[in-house]
Short mmCIF file of C-alpha atoms in Angstrom, two decimals:
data_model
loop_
_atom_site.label_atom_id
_atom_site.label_comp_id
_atom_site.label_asym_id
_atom_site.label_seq_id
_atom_site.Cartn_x
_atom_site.Cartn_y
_atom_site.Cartn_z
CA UNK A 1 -97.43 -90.18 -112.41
CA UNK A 2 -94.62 -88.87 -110.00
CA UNK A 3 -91.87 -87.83 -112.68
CA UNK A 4 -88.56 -87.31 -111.50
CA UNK A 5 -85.38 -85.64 -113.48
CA UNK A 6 -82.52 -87.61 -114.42
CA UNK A 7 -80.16 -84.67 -112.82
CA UNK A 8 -82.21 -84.36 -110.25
CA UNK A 9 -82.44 -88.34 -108.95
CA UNK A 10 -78.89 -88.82 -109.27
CA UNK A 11 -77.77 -85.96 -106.32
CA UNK A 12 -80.83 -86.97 -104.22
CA UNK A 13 -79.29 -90.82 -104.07
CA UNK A 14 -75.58 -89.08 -103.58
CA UNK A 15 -77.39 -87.12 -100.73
CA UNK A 16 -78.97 -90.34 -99.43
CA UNK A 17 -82.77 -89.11 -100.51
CA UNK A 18 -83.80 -92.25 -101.20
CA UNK A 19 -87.61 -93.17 -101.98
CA UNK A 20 -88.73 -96.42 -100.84
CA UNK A 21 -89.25 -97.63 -105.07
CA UNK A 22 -88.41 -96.48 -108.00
CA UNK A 23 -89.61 -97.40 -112.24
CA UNK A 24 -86.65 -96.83 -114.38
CA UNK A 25 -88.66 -96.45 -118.27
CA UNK A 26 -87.25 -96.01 -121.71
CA UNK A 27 -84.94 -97.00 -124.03
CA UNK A 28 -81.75 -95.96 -122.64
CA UNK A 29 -80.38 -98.81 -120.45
CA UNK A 30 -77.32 -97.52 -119.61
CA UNK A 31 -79.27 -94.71 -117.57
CA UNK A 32 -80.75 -97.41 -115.73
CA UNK A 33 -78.20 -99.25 -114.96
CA UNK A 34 -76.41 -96.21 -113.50
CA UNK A 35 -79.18 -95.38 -111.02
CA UNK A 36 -79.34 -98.73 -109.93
CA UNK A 37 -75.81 -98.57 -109.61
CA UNK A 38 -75.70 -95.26 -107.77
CA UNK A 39 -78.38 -96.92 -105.22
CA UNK A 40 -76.25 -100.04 -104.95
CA UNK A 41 -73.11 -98.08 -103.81
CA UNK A 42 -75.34 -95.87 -101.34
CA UNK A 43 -77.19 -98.46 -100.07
CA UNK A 44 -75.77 -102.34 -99.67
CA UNK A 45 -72.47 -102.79 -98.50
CA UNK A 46 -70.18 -104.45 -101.00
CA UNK A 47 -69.50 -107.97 -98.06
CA UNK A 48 -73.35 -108.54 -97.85
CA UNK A 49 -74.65 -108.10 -101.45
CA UNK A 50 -75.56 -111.44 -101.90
CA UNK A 51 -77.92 -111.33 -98.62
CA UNK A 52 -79.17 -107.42 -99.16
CA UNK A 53 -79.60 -107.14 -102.68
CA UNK A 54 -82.25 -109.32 -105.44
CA UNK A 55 -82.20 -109.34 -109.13
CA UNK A 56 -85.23 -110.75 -111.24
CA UNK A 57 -87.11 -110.91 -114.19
CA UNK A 58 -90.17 -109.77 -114.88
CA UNK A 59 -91.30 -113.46 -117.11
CA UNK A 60 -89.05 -115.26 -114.43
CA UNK A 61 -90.21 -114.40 -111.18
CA UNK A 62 -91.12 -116.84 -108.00
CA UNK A 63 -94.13 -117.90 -106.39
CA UNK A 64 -93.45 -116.10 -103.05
CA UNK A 65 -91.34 -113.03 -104.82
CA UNK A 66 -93.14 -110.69 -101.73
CA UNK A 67 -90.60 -113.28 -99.15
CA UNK A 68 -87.61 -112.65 -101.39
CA UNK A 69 -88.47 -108.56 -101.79
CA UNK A 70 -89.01 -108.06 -98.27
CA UNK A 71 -86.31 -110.06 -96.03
CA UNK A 72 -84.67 -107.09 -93.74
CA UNK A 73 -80.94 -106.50 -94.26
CA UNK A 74 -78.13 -107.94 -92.79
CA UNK A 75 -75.67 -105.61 -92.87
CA UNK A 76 -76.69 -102.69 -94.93
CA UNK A 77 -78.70 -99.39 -94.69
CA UNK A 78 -81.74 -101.37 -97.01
CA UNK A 79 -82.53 -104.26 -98.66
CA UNK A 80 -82.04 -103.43 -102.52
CA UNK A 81 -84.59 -105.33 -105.01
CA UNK A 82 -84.74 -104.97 -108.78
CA UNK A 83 -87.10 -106.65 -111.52
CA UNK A 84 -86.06 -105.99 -114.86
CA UNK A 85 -88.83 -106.07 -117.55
CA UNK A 86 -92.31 -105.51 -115.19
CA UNK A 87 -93.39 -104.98 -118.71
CA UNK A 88 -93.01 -108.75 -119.04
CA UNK A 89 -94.76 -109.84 -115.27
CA UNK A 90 -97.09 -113.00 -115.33
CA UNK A 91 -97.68 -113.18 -111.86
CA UNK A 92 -96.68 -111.57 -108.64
CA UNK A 93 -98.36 -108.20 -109.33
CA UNK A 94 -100.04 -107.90 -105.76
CA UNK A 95 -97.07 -109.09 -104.29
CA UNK A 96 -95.13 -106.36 -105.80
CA UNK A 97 -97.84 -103.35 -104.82
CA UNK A 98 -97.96 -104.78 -101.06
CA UNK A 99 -94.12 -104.04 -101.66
CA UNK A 100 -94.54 -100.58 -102.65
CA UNK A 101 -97.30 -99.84 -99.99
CA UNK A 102 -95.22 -100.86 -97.15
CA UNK A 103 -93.44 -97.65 -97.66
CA UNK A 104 -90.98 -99.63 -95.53
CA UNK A 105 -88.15 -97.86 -94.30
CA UNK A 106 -85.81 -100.60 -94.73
CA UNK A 107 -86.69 -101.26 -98.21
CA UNK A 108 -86.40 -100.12 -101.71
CA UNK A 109 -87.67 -101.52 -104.82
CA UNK A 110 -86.73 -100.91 -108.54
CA UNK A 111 -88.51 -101.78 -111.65
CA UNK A 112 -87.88 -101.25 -114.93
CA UNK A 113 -89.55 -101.49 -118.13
CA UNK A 114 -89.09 -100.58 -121.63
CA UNK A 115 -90.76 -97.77 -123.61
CA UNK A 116 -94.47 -96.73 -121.66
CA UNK A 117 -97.33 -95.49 -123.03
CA UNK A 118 -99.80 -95.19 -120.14
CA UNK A 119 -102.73 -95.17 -122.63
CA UNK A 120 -102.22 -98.92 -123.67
CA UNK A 121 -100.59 -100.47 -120.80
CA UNK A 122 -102.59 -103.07 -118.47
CA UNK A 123 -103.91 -102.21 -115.07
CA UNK A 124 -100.43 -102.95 -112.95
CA UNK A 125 -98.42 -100.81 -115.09
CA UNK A 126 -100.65 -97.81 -115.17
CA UNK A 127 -101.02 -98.60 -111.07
CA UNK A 128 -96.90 -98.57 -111.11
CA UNK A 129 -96.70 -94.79 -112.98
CA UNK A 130 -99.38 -93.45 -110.67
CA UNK A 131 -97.51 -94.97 -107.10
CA UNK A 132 -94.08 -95.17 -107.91
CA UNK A 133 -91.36 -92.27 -108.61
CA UNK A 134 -90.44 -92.50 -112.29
CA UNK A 135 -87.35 -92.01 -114.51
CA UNK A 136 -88.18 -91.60 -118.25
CA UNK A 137 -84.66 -93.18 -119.49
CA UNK A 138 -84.80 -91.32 -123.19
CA UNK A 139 -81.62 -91.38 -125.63
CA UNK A 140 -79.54 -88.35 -124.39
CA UNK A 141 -79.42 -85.09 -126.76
CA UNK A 142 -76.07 -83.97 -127.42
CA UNK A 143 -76.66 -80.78 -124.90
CA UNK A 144 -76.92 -83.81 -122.25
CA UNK A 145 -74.26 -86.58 -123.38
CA UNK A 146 -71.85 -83.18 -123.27
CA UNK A 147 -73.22 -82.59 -119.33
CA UNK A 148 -72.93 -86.16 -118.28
CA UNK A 149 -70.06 -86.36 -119.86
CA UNK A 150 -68.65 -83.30 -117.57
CA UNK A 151 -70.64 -84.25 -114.21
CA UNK A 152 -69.48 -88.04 -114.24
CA UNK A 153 -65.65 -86.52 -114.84
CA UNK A 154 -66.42 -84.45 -111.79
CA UNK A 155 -67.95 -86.67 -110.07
CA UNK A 156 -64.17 -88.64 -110.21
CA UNK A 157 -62.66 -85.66 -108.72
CA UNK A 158 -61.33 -84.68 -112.12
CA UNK A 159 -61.88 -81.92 -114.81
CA UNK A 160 -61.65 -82.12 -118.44
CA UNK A 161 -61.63 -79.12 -121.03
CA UNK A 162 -65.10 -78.33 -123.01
CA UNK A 163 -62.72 -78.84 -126.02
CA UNK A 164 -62.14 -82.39 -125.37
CA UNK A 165 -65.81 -83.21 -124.27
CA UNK A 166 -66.93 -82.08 -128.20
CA UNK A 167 -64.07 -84.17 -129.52
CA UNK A 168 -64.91 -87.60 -127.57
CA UNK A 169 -68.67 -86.48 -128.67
CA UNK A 170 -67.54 -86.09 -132.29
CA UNK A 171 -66.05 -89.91 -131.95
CA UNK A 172 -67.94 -91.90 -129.92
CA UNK A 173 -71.75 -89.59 -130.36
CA UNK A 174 -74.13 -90.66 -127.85
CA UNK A 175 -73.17 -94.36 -127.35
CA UNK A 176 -72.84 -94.33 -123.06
CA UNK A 177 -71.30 -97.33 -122.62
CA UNK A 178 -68.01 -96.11 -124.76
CA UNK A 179 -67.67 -92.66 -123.44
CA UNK A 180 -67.77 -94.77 -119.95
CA UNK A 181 -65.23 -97.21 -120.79
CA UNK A 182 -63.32 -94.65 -122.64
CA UNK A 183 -63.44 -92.01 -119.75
CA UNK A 184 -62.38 -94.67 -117.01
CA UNK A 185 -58.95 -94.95 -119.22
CA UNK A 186 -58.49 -91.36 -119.28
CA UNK A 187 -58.59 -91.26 -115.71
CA UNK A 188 -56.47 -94.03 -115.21
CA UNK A 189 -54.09 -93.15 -117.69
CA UNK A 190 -54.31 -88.73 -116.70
CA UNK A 191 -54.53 -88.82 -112.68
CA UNK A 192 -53.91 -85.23 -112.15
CA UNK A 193 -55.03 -82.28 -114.05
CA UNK A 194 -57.65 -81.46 -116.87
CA UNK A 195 -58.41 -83.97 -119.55
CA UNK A 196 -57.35 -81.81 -122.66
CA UNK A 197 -57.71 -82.90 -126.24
CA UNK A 198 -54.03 -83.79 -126.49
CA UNK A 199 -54.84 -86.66 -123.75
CA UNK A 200 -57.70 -87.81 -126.11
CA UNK A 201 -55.92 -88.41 -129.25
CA UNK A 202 -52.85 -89.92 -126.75
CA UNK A 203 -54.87 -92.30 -125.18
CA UNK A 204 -58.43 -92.93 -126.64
CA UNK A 205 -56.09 -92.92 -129.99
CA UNK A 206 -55.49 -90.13 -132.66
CA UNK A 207 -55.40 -92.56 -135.65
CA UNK A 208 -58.64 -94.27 -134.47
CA UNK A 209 -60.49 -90.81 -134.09
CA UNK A 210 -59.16 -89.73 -138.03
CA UNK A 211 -60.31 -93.20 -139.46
CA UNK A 212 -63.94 -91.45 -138.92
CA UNK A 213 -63.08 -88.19 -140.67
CA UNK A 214 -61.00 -90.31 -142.87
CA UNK A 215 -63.98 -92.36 -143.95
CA UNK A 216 -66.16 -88.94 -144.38
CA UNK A 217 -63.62 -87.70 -146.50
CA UNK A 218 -63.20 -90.95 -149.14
CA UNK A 219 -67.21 -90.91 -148.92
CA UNK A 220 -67.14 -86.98 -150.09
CA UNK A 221 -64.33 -87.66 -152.29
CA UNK A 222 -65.98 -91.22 -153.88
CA UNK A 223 -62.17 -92.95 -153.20
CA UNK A 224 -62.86 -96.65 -152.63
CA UNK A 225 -59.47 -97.29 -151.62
CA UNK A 226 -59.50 -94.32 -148.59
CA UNK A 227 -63.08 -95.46 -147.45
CA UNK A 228 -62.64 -99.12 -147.29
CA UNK A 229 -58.53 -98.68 -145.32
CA UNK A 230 -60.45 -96.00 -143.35
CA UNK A 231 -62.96 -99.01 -142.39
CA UNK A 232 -61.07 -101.26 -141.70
CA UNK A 233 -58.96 -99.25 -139.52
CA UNK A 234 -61.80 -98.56 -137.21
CA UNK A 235 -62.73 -102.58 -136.95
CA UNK A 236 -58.91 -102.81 -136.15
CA UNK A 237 -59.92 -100.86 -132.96
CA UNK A 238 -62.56 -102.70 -132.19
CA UNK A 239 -65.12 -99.96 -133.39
CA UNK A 240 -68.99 -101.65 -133.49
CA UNK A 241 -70.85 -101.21 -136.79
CA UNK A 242 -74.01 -100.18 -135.07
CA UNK A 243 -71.78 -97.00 -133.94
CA UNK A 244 -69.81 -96.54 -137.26
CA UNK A 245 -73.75 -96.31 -138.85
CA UNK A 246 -74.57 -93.85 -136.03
CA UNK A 247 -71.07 -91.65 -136.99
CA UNK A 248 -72.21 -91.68 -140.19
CA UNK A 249 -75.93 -90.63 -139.31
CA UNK A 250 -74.92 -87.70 -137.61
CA UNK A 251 -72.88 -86.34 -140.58
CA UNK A 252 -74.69 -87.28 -143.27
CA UNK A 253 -77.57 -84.98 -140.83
CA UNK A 254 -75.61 -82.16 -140.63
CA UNK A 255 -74.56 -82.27 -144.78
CA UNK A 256 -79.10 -82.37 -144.95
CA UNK A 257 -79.62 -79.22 -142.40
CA UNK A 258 -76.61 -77.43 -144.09
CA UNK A 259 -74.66 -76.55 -141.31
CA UNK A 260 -71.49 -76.90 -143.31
CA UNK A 261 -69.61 -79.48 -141.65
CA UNK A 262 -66.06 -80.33 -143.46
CA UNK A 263 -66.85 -82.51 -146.42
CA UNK A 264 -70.61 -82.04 -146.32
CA UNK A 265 -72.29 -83.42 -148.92
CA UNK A 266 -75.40 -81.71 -151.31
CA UNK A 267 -78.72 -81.66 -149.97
CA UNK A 268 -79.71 -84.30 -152.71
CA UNK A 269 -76.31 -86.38 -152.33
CA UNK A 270 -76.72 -86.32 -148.73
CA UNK A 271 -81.00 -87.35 -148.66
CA UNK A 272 -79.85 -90.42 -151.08
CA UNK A 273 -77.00 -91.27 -148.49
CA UNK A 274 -79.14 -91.51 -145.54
CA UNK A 275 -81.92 -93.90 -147.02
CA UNK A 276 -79.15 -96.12 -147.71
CA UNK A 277 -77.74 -95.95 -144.43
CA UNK A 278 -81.33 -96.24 -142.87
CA UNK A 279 -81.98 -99.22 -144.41
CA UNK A 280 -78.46 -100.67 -143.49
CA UNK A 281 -79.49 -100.09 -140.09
CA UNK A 282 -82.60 -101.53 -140.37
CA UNK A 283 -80.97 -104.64 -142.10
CA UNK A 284 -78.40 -105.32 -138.84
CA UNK A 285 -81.34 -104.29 -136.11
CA UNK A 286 -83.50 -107.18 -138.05
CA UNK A 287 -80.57 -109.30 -137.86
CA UNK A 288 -81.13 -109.87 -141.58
CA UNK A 289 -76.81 -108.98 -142.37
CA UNK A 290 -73.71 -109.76 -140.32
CA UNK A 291 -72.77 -106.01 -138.68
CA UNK A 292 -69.31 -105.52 -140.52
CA UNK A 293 -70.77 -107.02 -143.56
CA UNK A 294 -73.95 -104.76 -143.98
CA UNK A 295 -70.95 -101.47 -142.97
CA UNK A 296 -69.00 -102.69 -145.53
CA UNK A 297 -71.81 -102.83 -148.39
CA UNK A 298 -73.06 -99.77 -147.00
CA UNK A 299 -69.25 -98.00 -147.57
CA UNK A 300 -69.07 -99.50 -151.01
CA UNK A 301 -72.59 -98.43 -152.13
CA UNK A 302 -71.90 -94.59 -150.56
CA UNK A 303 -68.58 -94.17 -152.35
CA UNK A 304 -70.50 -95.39 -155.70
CA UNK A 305 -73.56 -93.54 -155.15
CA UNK A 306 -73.14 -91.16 -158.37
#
């Protein structure tokens, strides 16, 4: 299996070291999307997408898929071709490996696929890890949400202040697709100079970053009133429960390690908390509750825990 870094792939596609196919595994899309982004903007040129770039599905793809994979460009540097889900493939596997054999200059390939274990997968996929250069897409640490954070800033032609990358961490965690939305308005909204905290509360929104201390607090403090205007608040802005429950997770964490965040509950308080929480989010990923609803039980039953 030819691992490559996440750090690593992303300057050799800025410095046009480009491998003929890549597999993009793991749970965290948003990685793959930006790779397959990154390789987009360095290799197809923006007039001649639809002839020099293909999208399919694993479950979904044609008879003569090696015809579609392999037509020559038109008017960029390669012909870009992505399958999403080779986890899912029901036919087409040769097709695919004469693809990757070719080693064709004027090609590249990307798969992707969910969560691997070589040990179980069929014959194509453990062909795939052992020919093609792979990505493990894992859910970012904090240590690396803080980096991206500061490298896809920079990568803008900005800065921003180590302060301000904790605070948008302590709001929006590791959810990917918010930090990007919410960084793209910082830089529309701050052109020149460092992204301080100031500019976060100004223009991510200082009354939408306290509703999340705010609902910490009536949860420490067992107010039902606080907790459920602090909750509704955060809906206001369009907040999703999924990362309201993952807020939550982290702090309810920290109260169970100890390290004394503000508001921290007992170790016993806090162990109770989270195996309510956990099943909340167990309830929404089963799509056994409506989102807000299950949030808004889960609230009620924290503030009346005792």
């Amino acid at each position: 299996m030819r691992i490559t870094d996440y750090w690593q792939l992303r300057e050799e596609i800025k410095k046009g070291d480009i491998k003929n196919s890549y597999l993009l595994a793991g749970e965290n899309d948003f990685i793959k999307e930006e790779i397959i982004d990154l390789l987009e903007t360095s290799l197809v040129e923006k007039k001649s997408r639809a002839f020099d770039e293909t999208k399919f599905y694993g479950d979904e793809l044609p008879d003569d898929i090696y015809r579609h994979i392999c037509s020559p460009p038109v008017a960029s540097k390669r012909h870009l071709s992505v399958i999403f889900g080779i986890d899912r493939i029901k036919k087409g596997n040769e097709q695919i490996k004469r693809v990757v054999e070719s080693l064709s200059p004027f090609l590249c390939i990307v798969l992707t696929a969910g969560k691997i274990d070589k040990k179980k997968e069929n014959k194509f996929i453990k062909w795939v890890l052992d020919n093609v250069y792979t990505l493990v897409c894992k859910k970012f640490s904090e240590d690396e949400v803080k980096r991206w954070i500061l490298e896809t800033v920079k990568s803008k032609g900005a800065n921003i202040a180590q302060d301000a990358i904790c605070l948008l961490w302590d709001f929006i965690g590791d959810d990917m697709l918010s930090l990007h939305s919410e960084i793209e308005k910082l830089l529309t909204f701050k052109p020149k100079g460092a992204i301080e905290t100031k500019d976060i509360k100004a223009i991510v929104g200082e009354d939408r970053i306290l509703s999340i201390y705010t609902l910490e607090q009536a949860i420490y403090e067992s107010d039902l009133r606080k907790g459920m205007k602090a909750l509704e608040n955060l809906f206001m802005w369009g907040e999703k429960p999924t990362v309201i429950v993952y807020r939550l997770r982290i702090w309810l964490s920290s109260s169970l390690s100890g390290k004394g965040w503000k508001n921290s509950l007992g170790f016993d308080d806090a162990a109770m908390a989270i195996s309510m929480l956990m099943e909340t989010e167990l309830s929404i990923k089963r799509g056994e509750m409506d989102g807000r609803f299950a949030v808004e039980e889960l609230v009620y039953k924290l503030i009346n825990r005792r």
